[in-house]
Short mmCIF file of C-alpha atoms and ligand atoms in Angstrom, two decimals:
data_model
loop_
_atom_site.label_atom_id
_atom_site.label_comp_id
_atom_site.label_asym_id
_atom_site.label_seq_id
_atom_site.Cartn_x
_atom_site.Cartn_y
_atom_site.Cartn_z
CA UNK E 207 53.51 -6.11 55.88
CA UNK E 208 51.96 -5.78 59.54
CA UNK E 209 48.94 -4.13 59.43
CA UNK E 210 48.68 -2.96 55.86
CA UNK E 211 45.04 -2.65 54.27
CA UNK E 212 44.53 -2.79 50.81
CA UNK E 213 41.63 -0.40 49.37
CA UNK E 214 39.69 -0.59 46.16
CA UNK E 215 37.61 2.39 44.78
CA UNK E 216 36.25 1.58 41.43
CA UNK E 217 35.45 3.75 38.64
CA UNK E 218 31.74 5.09 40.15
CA UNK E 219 32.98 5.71 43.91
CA UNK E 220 35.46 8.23 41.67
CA UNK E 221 32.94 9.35 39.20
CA UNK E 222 33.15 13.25 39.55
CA UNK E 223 34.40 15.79 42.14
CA UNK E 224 31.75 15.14 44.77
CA UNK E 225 32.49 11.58 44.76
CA UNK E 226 36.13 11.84 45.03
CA UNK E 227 35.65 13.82 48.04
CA UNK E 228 33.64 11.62 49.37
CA UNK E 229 36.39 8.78 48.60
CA UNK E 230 38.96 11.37 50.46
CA UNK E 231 36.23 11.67 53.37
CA UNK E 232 36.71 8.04 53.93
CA UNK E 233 40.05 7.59 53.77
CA UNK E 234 40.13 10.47 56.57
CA UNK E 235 38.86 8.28 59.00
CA UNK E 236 42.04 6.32 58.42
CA UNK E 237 45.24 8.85 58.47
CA UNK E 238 47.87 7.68 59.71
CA UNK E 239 47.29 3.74 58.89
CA UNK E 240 49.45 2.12 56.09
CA UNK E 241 46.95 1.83 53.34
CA UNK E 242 47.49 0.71 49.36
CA UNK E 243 44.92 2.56 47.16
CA UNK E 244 44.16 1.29 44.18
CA UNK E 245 41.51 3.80 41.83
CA UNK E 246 39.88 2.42 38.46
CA UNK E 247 39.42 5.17 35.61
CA UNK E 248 37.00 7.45 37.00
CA UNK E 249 33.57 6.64 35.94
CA UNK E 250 32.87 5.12 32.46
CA UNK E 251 35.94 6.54 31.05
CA UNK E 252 37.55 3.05 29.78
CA UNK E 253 34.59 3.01 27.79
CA UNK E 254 35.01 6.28 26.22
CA UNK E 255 38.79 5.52 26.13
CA UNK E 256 37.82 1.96 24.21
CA UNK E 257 35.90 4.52 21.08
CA UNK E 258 38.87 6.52 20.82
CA UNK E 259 40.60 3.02 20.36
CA UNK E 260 38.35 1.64 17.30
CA UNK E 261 38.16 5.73 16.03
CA UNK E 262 42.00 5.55 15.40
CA UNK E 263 42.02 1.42 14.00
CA UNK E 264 39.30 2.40 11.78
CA UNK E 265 40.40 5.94 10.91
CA UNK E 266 36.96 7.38 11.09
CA UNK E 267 39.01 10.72 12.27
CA UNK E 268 37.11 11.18 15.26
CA UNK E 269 39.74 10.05 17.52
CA UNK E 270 41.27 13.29 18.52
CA UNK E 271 37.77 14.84 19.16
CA UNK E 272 36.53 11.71 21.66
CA UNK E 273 40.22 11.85 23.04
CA UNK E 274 39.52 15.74 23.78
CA UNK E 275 35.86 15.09 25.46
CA UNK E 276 37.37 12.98 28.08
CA UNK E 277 40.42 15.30 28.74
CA UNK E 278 37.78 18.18 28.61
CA UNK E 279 35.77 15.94 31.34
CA UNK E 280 38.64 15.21 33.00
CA UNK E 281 39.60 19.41 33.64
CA UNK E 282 35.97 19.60 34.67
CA UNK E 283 36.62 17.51 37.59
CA UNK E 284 39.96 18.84 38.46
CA UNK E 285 38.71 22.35 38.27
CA UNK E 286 36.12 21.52 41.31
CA UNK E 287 38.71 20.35 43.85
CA UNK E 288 42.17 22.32 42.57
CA UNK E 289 43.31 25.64 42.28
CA UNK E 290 43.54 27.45 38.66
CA UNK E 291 47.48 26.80 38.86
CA UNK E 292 47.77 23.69 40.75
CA UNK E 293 50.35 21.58 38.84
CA UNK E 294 47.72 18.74 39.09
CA UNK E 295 46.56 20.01 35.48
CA UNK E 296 50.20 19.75 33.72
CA UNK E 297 50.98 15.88 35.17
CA UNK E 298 47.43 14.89 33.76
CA UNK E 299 47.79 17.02 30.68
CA UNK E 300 51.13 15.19 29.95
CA UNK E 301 49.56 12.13 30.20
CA UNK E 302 46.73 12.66 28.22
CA UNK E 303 49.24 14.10 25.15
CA UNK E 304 51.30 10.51 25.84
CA UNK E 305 48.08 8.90 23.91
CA UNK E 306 48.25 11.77 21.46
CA UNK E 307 51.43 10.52 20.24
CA UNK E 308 49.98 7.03 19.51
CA UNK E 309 47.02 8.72 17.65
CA UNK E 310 49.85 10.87 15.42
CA UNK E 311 50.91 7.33 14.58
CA UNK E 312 49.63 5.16 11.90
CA UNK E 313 47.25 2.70 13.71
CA UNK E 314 49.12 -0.47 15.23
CA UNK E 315 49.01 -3.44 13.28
CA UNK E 316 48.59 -5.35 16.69
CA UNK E 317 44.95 -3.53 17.90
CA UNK E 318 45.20 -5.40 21.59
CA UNK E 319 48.58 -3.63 21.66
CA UNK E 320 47.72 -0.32 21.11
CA UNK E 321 44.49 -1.08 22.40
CA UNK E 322 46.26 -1.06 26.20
CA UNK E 323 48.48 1.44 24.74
CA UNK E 324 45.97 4.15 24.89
CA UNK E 325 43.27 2.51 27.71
CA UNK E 326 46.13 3.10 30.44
CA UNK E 327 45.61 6.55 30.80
CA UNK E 328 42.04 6.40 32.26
CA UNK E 329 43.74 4.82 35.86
CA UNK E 330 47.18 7.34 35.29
CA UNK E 331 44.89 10.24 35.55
CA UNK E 332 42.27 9.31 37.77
CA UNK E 333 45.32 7.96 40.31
CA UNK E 334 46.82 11.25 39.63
CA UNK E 335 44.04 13.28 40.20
CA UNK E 336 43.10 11.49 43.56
CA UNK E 337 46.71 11.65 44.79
CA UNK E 338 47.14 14.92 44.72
CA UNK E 339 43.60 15.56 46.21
CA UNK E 340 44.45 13.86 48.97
CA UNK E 341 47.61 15.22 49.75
CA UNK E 342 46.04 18.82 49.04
CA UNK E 343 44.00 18.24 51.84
CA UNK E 344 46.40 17.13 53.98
CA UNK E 345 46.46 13.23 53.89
CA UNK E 346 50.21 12.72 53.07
CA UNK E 347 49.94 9.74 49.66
CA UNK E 348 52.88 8.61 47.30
CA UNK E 349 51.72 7.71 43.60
CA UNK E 350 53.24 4.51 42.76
CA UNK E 351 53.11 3.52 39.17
CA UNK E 352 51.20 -0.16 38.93
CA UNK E 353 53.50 -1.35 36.52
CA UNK E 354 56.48 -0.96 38.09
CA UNK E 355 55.40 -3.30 40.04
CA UNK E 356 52.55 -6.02 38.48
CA UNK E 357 54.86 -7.89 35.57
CA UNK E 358 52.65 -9.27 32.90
CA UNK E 359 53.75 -11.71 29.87
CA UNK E 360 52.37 -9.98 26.41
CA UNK E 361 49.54 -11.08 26.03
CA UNK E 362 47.73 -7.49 25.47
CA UNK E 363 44.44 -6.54 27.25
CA UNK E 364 44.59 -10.07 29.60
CA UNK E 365 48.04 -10.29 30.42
CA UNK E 366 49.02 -12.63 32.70
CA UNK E 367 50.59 -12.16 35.93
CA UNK E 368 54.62 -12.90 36.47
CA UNK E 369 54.48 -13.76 40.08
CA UNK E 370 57.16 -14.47 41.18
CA UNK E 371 59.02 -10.63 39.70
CA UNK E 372 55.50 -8.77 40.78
CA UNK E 373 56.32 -10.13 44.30
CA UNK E 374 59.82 -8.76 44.26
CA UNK E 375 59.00 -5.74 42.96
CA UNK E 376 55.96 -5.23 44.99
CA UNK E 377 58.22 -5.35 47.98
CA UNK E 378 61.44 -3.20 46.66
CA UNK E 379 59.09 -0.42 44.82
CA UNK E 380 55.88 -0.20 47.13
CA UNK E 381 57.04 -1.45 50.51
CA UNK E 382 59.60 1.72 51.26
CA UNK E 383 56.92 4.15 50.22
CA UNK E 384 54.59 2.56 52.62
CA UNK E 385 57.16 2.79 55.80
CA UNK E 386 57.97 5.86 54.83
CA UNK E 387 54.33 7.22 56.21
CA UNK E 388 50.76 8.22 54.66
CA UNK E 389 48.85 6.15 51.72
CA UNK E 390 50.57 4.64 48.69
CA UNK E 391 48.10 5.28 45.96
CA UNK E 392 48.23 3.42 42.38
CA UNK E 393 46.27 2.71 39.34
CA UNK E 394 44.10 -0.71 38.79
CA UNK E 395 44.40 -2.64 36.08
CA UNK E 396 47.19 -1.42 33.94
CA UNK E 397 50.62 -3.84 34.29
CA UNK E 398 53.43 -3.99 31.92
CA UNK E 399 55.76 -6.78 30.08
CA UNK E 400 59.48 -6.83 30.37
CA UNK E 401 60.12 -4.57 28.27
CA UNK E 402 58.29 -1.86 29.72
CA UNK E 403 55.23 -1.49 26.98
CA UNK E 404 52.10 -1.39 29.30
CA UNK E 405 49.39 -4.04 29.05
CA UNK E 406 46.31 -3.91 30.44
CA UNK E 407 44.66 -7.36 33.14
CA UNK E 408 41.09 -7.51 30.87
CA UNK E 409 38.20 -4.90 31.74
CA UNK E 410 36.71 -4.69 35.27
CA UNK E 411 40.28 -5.91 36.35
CA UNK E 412 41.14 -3.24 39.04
CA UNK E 413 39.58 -5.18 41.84
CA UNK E 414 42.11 -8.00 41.13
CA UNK E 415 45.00 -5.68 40.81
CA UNK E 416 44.19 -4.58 44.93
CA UNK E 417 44.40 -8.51 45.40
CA UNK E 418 47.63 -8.68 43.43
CA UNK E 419 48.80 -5.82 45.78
CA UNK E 420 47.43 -7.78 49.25
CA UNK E 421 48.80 -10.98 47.97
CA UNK E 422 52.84 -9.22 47.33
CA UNK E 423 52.45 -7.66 50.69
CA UNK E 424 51.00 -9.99 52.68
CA UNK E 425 48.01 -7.25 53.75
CA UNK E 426 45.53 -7.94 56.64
CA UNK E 427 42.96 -7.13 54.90
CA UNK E 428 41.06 -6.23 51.63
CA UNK E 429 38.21 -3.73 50.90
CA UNK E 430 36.48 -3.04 47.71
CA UNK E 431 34.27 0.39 48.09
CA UNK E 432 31.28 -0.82 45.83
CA UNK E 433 27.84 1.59 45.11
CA UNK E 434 25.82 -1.39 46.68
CA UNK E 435 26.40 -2.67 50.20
CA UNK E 436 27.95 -5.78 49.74
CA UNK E 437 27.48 -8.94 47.67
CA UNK E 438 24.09 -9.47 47.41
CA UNK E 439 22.25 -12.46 46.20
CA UNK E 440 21.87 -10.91 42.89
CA UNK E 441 22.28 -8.22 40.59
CA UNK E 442 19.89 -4.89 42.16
CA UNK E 443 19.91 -3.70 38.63
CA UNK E 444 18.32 -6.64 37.42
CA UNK E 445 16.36 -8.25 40.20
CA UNK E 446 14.18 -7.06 42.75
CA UNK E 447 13.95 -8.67 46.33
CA UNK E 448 17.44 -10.08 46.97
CA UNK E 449 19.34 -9.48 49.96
CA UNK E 450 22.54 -8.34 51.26
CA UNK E 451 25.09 -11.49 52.07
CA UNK E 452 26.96 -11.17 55.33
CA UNK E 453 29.37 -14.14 54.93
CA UNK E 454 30.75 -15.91 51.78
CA UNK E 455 33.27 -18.79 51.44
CA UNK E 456 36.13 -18.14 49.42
CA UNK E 457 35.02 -20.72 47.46
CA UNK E 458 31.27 -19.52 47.19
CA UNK E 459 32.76 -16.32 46.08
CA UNK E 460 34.91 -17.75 43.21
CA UNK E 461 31.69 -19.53 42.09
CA UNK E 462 29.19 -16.48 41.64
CA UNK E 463 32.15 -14.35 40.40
CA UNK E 464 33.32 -16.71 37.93
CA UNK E 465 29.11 -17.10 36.73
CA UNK E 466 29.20 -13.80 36.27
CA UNK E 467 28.03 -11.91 39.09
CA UNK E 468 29.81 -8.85 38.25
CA UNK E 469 30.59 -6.99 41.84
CA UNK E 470 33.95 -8.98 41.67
CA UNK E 471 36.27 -9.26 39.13
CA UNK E 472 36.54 -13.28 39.06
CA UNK E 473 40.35 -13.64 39.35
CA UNK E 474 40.36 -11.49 42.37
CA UNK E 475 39.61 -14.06 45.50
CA UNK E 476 42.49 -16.76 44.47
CA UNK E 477 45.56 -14.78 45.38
CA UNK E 478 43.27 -13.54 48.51
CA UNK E 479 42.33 -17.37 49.40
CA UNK E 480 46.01 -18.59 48.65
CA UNK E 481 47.16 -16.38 51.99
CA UNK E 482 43.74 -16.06 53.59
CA UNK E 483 43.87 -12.70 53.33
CA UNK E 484 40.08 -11.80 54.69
CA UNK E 485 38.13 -9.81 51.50
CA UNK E 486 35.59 -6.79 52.38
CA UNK E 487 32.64 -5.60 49.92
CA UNK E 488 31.60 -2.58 51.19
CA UNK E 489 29.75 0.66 50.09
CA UNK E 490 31.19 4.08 49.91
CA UNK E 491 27.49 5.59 49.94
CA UNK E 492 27.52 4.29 53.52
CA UNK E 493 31.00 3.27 55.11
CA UNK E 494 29.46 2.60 58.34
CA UNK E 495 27.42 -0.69 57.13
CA UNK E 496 29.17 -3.97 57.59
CA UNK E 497 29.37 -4.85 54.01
CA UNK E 498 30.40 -8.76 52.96
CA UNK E 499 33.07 -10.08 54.55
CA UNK E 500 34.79 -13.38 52.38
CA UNK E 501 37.12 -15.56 53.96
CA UNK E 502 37.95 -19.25 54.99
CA UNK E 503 35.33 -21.14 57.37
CA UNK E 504 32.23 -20.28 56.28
CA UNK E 505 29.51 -22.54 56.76
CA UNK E 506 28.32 -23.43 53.75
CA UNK E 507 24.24 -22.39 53.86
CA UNK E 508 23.35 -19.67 51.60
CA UNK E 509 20.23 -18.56 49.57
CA UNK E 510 19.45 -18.71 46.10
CA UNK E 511 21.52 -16.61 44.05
CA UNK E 512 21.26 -15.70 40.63
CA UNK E 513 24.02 -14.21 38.09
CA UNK E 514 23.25 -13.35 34.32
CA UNK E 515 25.87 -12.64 31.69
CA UNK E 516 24.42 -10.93 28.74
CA UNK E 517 25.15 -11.17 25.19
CA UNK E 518 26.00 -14.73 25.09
CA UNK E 519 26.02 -16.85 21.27
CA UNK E 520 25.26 -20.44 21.09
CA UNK E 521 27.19 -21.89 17.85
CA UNK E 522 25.80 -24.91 17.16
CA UNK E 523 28.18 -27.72 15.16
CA UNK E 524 27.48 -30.67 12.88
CA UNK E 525 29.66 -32.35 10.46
CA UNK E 526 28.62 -32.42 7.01
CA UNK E 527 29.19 -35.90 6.57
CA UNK E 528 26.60 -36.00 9.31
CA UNK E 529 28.90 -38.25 11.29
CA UNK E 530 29.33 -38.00 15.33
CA UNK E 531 31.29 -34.73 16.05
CA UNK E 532 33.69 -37.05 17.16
CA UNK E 533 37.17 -36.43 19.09
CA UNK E 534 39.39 -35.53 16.52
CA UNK E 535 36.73 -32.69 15.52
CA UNK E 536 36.89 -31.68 19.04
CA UNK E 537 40.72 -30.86 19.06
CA UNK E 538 40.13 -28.98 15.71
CA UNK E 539 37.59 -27.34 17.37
CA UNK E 540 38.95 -26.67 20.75
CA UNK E 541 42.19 -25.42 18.79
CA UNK E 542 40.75 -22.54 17.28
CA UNK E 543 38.59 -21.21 20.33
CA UNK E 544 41.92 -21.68 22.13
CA UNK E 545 43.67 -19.53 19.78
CA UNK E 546 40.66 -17.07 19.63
CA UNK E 547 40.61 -16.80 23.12
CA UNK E 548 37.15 -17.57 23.11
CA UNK E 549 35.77 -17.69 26.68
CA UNK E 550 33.22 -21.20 26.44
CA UNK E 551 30.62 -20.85 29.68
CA UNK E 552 28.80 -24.14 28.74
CA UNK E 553 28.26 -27.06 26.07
CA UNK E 554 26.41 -29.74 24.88
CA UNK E 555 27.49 -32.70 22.85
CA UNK E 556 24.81 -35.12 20.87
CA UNK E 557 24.75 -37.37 18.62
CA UNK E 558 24.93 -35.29 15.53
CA UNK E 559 25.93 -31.63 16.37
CA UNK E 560 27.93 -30.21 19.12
CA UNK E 561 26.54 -26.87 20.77
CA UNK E 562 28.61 -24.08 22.95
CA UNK E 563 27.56 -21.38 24.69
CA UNK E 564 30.21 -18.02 24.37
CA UNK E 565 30.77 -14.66 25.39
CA UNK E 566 29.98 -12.99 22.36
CA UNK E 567 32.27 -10.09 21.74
CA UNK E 568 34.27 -8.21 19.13
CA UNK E 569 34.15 -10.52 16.26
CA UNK E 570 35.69 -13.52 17.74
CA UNK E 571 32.20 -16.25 17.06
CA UNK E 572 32.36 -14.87 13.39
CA UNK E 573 36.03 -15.39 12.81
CA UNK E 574 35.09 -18.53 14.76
CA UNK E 575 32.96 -19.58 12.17
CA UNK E 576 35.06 -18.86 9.32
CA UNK E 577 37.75 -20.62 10.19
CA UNK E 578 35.59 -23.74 10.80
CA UNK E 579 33.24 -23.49 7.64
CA UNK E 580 34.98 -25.50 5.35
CA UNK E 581 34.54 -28.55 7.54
CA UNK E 582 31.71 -28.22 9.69
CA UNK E 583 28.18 -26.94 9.06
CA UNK E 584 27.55 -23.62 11.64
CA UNK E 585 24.76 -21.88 13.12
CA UNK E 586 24.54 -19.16 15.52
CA UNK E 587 22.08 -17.62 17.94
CA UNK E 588 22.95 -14.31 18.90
CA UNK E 589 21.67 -12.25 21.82
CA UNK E 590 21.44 -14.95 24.54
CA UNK E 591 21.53 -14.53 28.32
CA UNK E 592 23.26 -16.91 30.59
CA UNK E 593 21.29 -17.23 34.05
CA UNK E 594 23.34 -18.79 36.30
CA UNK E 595 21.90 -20.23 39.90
CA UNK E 596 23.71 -21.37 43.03
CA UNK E 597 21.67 -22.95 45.40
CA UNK E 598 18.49 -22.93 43.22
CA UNK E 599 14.72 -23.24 44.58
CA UNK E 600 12.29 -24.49 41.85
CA UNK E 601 10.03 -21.43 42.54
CA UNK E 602 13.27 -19.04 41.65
CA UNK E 603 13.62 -20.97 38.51
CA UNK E 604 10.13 -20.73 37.26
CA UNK E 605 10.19 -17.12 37.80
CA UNK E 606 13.64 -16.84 35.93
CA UNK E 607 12.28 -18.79 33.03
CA UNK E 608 9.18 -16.37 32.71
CA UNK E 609 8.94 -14.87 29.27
CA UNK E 610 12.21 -16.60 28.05
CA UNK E 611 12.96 -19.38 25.47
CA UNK E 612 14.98 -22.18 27.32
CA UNK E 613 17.86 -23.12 24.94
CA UNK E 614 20.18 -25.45 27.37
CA UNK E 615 20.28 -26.21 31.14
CA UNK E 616 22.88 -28.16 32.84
CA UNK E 617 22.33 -28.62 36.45
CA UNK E 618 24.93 -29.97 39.17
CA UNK E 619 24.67 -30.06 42.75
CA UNK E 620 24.63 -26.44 43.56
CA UNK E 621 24.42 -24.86 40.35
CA UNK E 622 21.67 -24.64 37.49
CA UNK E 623 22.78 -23.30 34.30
CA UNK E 624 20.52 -21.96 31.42
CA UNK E 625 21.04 -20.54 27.96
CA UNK E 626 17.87 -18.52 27.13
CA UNK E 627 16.50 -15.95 24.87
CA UNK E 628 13.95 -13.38 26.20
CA UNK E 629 10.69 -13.61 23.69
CA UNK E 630 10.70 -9.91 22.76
CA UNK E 631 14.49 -10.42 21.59
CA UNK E 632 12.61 -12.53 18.71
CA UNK E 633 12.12 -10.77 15.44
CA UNK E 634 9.04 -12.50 14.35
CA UNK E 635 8.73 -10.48 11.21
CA UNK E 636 12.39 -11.29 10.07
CA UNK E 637 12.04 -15.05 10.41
CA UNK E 638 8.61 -15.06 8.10
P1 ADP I 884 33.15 -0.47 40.23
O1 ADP I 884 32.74 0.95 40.35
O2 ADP I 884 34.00 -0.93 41.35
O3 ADP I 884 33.71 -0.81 38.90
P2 ADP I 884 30.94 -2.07 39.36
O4 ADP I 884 29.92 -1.12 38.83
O5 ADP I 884 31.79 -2.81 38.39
O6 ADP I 884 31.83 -1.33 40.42
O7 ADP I 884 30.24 -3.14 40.31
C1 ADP I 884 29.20 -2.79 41.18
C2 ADP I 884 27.88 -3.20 40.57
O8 ADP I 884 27.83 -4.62 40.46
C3 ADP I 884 26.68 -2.88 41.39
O9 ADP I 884 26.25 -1.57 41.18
C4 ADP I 884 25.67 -3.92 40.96
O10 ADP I 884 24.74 -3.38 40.03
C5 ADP I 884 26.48 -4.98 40.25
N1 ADP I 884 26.25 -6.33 40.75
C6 ADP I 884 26.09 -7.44 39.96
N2 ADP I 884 25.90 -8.52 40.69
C7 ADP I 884 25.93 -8.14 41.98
C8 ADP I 884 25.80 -8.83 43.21
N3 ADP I 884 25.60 -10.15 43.26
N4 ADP I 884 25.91 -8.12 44.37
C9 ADP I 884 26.14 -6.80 44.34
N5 ADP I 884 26.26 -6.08 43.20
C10 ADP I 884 26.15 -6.73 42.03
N1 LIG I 885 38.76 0.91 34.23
C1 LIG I 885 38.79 -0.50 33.91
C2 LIG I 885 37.46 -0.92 33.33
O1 LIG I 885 36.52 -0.13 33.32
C3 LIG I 885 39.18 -1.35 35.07
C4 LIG I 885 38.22 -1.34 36.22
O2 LIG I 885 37.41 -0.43 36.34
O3 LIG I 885 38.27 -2.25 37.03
O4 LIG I 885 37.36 -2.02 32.87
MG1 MG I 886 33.78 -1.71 37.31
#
């Protein structure tokens, strides 16, 4: 569509009353332009929204009460921008008693099911709440429901995009609301299968629902409103002196997102590349700045950047026999991290034991484990960081190594990878 922008405000830029004003200040400056909105779950409600999920598997009974907090939260915020009566309160109430019902059930035998089941509503009422914000003060906006439009396969919690039917739809649901006039304004990450249950794109995946949106409707362009302004060459939470990138490559883009440099989700720039549809990181503290701008035809000269992804396990393999962990172990192998959806960032293969490096959450490397036991011999090392450098300098490395164990490194032209463990993490008194 000719001249339609695609907008991203995540779940801090829509944290609490002030801030969603602030979001509405912003979008001021653009009345009257056809502009998709997509809002994440306002601050760390998914979170919150992810206890009242494991209250109700495990049946601790809490799961009304943590449910309640984040409605109560929730009525704080709408009680600083709305009227007493404003029928803002009943749409988000209903919504909120919509996960009720799946708490009156017996838990779901299927916990990624209800899992997305009950996650959804943090983007319903945040969307909700921002909507009719907006149009209280005068900025006409439609609330489209995401999954009308993004069709996922059921795979729950990481469904996969149907193309193909999210294009179609994207044009016959969201494409009349946006000629009509004002902003269209819908949730991130929430989707839903053909049969209408509602799944859920994996967390942090509201930044690739906006690209899902500029990809449908061929946008012009893409902004995600960030609390930092623009990519920079590393985490600011982590790592002093790093700097603010003006220009990245697609491609450089993909790299640092997919190593874990968490201001983008990772599958957000393909759909953007695949129509070079130009990307903006911005920051909603200060709208003014230029931000990052990603697109095609970037020259490729960039400092050192670093990305770390905590709580990584390396689970290291031998055979028993103490044969080569040869290549019909690795199909056993690779069959149940498959199955476990086990996300593998590196690994190592020698002669007598085959290591990999994982994201280490729920219980997925101890079912791992298990299921492997009988024919291989295991061990694990928990609480691992992955460092991950593009462009490396050896004076950034030494400085990364600093108080940290170095368990694996793989290096290729641009990138160095390292599996460490800081030295405080050690329990000195345990392994005596
Ligand atoms: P959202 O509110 O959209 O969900 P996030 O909190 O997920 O935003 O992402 C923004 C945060 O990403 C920043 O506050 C920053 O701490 C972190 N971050 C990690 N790596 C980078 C990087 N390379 N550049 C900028 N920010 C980064
Ligand atoms: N609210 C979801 C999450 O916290 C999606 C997102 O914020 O991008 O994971
Ligand atoms: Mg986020």
């Amino acid at each position: 569509m000719k001249n339609l922008k695609v907008f991203k405000f995540g779940g801090s830029s829509v944290r609490d009353a002030a801030n969603v004003k602030n979001v509405t200040s912003i979008l001021q400056s653009f009345a009257g332009r056809p502009i998709l909105i997509v809002v994440s779950a306002m601050g760390k409600t998914t979170n919150a929204l992810e206890e009242v999920v494991g209250a109700h598997a495990n049946k601790t009974g809490k799961a009304f009460d943590l449910l309640n907090a984040i409605r109560d939260q929730h009525y704080r915020i709408m009680a600083e921008l709305f009227d007493p009566g404003d029928e803002v309160y009943a749409a988000v109430n209903d919504q909120f008693v919509a996960v009720e019902w799946v708490l009156e059930e017996e838990p779901h035998e299927n916990y990624d099911y209800m899992y997305d089941q009950i996650v959804c509503v943090g983007e319903l009422v945040s969307s909700t709440i921002v909507a009719a914000y907006l149009n209280k003060i005068g900025l006409p906006t439609s609330w489209l429901d995401a999954r009308d439009v993004i069709l996922t396969d059921e795979i729950y919690r990481e469904g996969w995009v149907q193309w193909e039917e999210t294009v179609e739809r994207a044009k016959a649901k969201a494409q009349p609301l946006l000629e009509k006039g004002g902003f269209v304004l819908t949730q991130g990450f929430i989707g839903s299968t053909d049969s209408n249950e509602t799944t859920t794109l994996g967390r942090e995946g509201s930044d690739y629902t906006a690209a899902i949106f500029s990809f449908c409707l061929d946008a012009e362009d893409m902004t995600i409103w960030k609390d930092v302004p623009g990519v920079l060459t590393a985490d600011p939470r982590l790592f002093d002196n790093i700097v603010k990138l003006d220009r990245l490559s697609y491609r450089e883009a993909i790299e640092m997102t997919y190593y874990g440099a968490k201001v983008i989700h990772p599958k957000t720039i393909k759909p953007l590349q695949n129509k070079s549809i130009p990307l903006y990181v911005k920051s909603f503290i200060e709208p003014q700045g230029e931000g990052t701008l990603i697109s095609s035809d970037v020259e490729d000269h960039y400092p050192p950047m670093v990305a770390v992804e905590r709580n990584q396990a390396l689970v290291y393999i031998s055979t028993r026999d103490f044969s080569f962990v040869a290549e019909h172990h690795m199909s056993v192998l690779f069959n149940h991290i498959a199955n476990l959806r086990l996300q593998v960032n590196m690994m190592q293969n020698t002669a007598i034991s085959f290591a990999v490096c994982v994201n280490d959450i729920d219980d997925k490397v101890e079912r791992f484990a298990q299921q492997i036991q009988g024919e291989f011999k295991v061990m694990i090392d928990r609480q691992l960081e992955l460092i991950t450098v593009r462009h490396a300098q050896p004076a950034v490395l030494e400085n990364l190594r600093k108080g940290k164990i170095l368990l694996m490194e793989e290096r290729t032209k641009d990138t160095v990878q390292m599996v460490v463990k800081n030295v405080q993490v050690l329990d000195w008194k345990e392994v005596e």
